[in-house]
Short mmCIF file of C-alpha atoms in Angstrom, two decimals:
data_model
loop_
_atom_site.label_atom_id
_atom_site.label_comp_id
_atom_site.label_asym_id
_atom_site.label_seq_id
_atom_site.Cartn_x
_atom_site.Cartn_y
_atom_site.Cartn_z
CA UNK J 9 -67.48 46.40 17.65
CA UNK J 10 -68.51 43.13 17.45
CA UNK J 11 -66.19 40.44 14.95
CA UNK J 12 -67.21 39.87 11.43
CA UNK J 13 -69.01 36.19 11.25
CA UNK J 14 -66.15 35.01 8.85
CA UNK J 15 -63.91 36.35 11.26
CA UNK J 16 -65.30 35.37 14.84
CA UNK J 17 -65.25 31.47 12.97
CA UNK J 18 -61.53 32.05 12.46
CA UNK J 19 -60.63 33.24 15.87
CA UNK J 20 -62.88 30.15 17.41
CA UNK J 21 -60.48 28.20 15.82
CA UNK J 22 -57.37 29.90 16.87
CA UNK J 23 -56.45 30.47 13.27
CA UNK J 24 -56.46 34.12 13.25
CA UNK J 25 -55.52 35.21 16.81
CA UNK J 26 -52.11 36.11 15.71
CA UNK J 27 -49.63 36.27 12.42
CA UNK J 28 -48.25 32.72 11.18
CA UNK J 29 -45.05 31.68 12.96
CA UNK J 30 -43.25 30.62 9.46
CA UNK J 31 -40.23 29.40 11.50
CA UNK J 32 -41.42 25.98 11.95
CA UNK J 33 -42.20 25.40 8.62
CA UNK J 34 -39.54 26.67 6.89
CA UNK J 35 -36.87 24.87 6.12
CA UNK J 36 -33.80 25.83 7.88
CA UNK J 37 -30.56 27.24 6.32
CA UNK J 38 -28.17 24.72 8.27
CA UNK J 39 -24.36 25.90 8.39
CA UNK J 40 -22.41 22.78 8.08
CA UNK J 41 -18.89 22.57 8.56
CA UNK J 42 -16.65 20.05 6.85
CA UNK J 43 -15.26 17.75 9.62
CA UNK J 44 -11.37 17.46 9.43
CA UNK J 45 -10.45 14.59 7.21
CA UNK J 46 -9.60 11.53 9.58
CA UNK J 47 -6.49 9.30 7.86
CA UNK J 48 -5.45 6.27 9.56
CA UNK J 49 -1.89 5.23 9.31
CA UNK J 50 -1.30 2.59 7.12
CA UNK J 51 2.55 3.21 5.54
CA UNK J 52 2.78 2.97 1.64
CA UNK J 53 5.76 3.90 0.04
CA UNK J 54 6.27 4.32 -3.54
CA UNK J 55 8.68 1.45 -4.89
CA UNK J 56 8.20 -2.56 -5.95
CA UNK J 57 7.16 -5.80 -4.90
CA UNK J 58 8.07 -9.05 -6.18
CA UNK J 59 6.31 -12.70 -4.99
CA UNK J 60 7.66 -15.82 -6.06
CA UNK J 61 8.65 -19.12 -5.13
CA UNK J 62 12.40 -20.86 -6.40
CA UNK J 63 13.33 -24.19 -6.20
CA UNK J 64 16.26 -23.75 -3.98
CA UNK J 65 16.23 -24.46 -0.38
CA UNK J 66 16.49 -22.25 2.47
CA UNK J 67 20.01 -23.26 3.54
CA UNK J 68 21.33 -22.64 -0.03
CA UNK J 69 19.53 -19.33 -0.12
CA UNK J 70 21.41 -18.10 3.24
CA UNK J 71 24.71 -18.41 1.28
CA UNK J 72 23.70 -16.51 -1.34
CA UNK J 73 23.77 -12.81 -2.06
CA UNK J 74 20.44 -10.65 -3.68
CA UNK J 75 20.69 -7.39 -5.77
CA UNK J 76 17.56 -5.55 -5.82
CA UNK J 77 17.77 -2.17 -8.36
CA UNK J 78 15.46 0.69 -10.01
CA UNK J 79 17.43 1.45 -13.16
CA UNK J 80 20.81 1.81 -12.25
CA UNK J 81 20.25 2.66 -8.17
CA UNK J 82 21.21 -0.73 -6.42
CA UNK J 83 21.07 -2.34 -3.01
CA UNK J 84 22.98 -5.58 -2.90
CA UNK J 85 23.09 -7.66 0.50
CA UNK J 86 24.34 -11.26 1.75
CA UNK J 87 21.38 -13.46 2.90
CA UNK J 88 24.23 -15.03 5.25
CA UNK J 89 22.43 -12.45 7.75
CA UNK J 90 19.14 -13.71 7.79
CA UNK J 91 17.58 -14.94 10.76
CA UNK J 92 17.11 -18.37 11.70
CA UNK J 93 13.80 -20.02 10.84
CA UNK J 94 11.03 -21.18 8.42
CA UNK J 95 9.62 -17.68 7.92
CA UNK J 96 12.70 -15.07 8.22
CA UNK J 97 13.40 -11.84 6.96
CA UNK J 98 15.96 -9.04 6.12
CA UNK J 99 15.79 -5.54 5.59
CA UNK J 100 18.83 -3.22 4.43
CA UNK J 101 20.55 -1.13 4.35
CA UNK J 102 20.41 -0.82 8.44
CA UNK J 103 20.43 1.82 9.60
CA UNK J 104 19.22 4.18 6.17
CA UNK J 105 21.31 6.26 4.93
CA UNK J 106 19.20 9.10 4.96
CA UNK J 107 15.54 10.24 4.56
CA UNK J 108 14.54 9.74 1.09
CA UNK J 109 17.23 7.04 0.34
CA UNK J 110 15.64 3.67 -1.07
CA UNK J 111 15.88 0.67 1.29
CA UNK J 112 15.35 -3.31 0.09
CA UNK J 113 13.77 -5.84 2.47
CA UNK J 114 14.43 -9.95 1.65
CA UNK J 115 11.49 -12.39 3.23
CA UNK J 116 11.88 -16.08 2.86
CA UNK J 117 9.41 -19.18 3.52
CA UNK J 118 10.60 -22.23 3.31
CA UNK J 119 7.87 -24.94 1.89
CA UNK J 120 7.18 -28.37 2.51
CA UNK J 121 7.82 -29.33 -1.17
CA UNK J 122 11.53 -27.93 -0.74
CA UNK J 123 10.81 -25.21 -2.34
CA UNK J 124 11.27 -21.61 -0.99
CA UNK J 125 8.55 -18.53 -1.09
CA UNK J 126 9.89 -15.62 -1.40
CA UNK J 127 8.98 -11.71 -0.93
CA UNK J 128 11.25 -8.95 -2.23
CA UNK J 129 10.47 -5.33 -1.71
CA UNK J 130 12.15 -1.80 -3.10
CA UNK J 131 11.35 1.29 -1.28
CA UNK J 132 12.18 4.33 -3.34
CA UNK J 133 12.71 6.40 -0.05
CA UNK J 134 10.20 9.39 -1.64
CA UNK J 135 6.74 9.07 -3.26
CA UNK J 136 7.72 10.90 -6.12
CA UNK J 137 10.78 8.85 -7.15
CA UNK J 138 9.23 6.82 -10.06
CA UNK J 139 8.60 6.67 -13.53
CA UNK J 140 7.22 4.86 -16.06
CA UNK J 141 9.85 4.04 -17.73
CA UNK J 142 11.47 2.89 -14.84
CA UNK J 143 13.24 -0.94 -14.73
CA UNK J 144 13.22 -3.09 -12.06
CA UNK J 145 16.20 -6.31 -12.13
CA UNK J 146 15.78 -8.85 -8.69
CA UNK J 147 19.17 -11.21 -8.67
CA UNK J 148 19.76 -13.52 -6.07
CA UNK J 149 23.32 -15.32 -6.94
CA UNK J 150 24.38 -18.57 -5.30
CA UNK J 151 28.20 -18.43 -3.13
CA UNK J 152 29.27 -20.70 -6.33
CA UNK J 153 27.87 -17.97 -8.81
CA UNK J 154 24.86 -19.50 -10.30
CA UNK J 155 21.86 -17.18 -10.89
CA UNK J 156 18.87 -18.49 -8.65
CA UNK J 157 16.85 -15.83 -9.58
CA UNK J 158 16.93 -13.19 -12.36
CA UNK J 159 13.96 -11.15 -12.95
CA UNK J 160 14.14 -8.04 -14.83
CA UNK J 161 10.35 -6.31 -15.44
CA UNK J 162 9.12 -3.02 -16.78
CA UNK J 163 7.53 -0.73 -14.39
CA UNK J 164 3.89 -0.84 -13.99
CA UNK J 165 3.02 1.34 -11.25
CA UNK J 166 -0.44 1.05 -9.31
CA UNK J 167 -1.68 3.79 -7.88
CA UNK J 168 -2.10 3.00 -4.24
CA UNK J 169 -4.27 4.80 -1.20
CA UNK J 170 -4.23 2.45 1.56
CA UNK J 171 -6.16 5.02 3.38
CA UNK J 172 -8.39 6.31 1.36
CA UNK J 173 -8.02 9.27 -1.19
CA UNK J 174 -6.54 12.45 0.00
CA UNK J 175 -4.40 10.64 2.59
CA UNK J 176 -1.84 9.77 0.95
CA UNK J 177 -0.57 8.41 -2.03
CA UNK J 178 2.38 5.99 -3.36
CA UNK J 179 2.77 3.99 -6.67
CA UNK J 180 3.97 0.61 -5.93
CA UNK J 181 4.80 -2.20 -9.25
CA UNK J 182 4.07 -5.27 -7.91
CA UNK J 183 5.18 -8.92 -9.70
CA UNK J 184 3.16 -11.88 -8.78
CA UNK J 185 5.24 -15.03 -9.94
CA UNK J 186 3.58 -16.91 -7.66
CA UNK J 187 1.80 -16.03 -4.48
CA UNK J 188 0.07 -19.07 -3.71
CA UNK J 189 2.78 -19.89 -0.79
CA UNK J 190 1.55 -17.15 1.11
CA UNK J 191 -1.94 -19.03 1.89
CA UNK J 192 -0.16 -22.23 2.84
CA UNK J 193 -0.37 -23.50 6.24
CA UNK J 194 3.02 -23.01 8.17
#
């Protein structure tokens, strides 16, 4: 039997010779799986910060004492235990006194105005120890008894994902007296 005309054209061409191979066409059903989410491991814990500068110097500072408190949960330390230098700091209580126990940490930078910069940090010891009602008081008392510093703020938490949402989250209130110190040249 010979091919019908329309037919023979069709196989000449190779368009006929067998059924369509749909496959390449198509598009494919692709089975993706979600790759693990990849945190790095930046701390953040839920608490305060506090950046200022006071017009005391260094020396008087290191015979002073600093109370740091949420509400009424206080962390007082002497500064008498700071560490030599223009840029020092202090953390404390050392060692913690347990795992979700708040902590304070003191840093100082002394100025070439006189002045002295100073970063003050709570750490609530858990992420979900806050409130927004909660109070924050910084005093930093003089051996003589004079108030140096006496900052008492509100709470206004930030919510806080250093790396990146669903990795982690902490609410930090952070007070920016003055922050300009921190870009100074040393």
């Amino acid at each position: 039997m010979r091919p019908r005309p329309h037919l023979a054209l069709l196989l000449a061409l190779g368009c006929a010779s067998a059924p369509l191979d749909r496959s390449a066409t198509a598009p494919r059903e692709e089975h993706h799986q979600e790759a693990p989410k990849v945190c790095t491991l930046i701390g953040c814990v839920t608490g305060m910060t506090l950046m200022t500068i006071v017009p005391e110097s260094p020396e008087l500072l290191r015979v002073s004492r600093i109370r740091v408190c949420r509400n009424s949960t206080c962390l007082t330390h002497s500064l008498a235990e700071l560490p030599p230098g223009k840029d020092t700091r202090l953390a404390w209580p050392a060692p913690p006194t347990g795992p979700f126990s708040p902590s304070a940490e003191f840093q100082m930078r002394s100025l070439p105005d006189g002045r002295t910069g100073l970063l003050v940090y709570y750490d609530s010891g858990s992420d979900t120890a806050w409130r927004e009602d909660d109070v924050f008081t910084v005093t930093l008392t003089s051996a003589d008894g004079r108030r140096l510093l006496d900052l008492k703020r509100p709470a206004r938490y930030d919510k806080v994902e250093p790396n990146g949402p669903g990795c982690g989250t902490c609410y930090r209130a952070i007070y920016r007296e003055s922050e300009d110190w921190l870009t100074m040249p040393r």
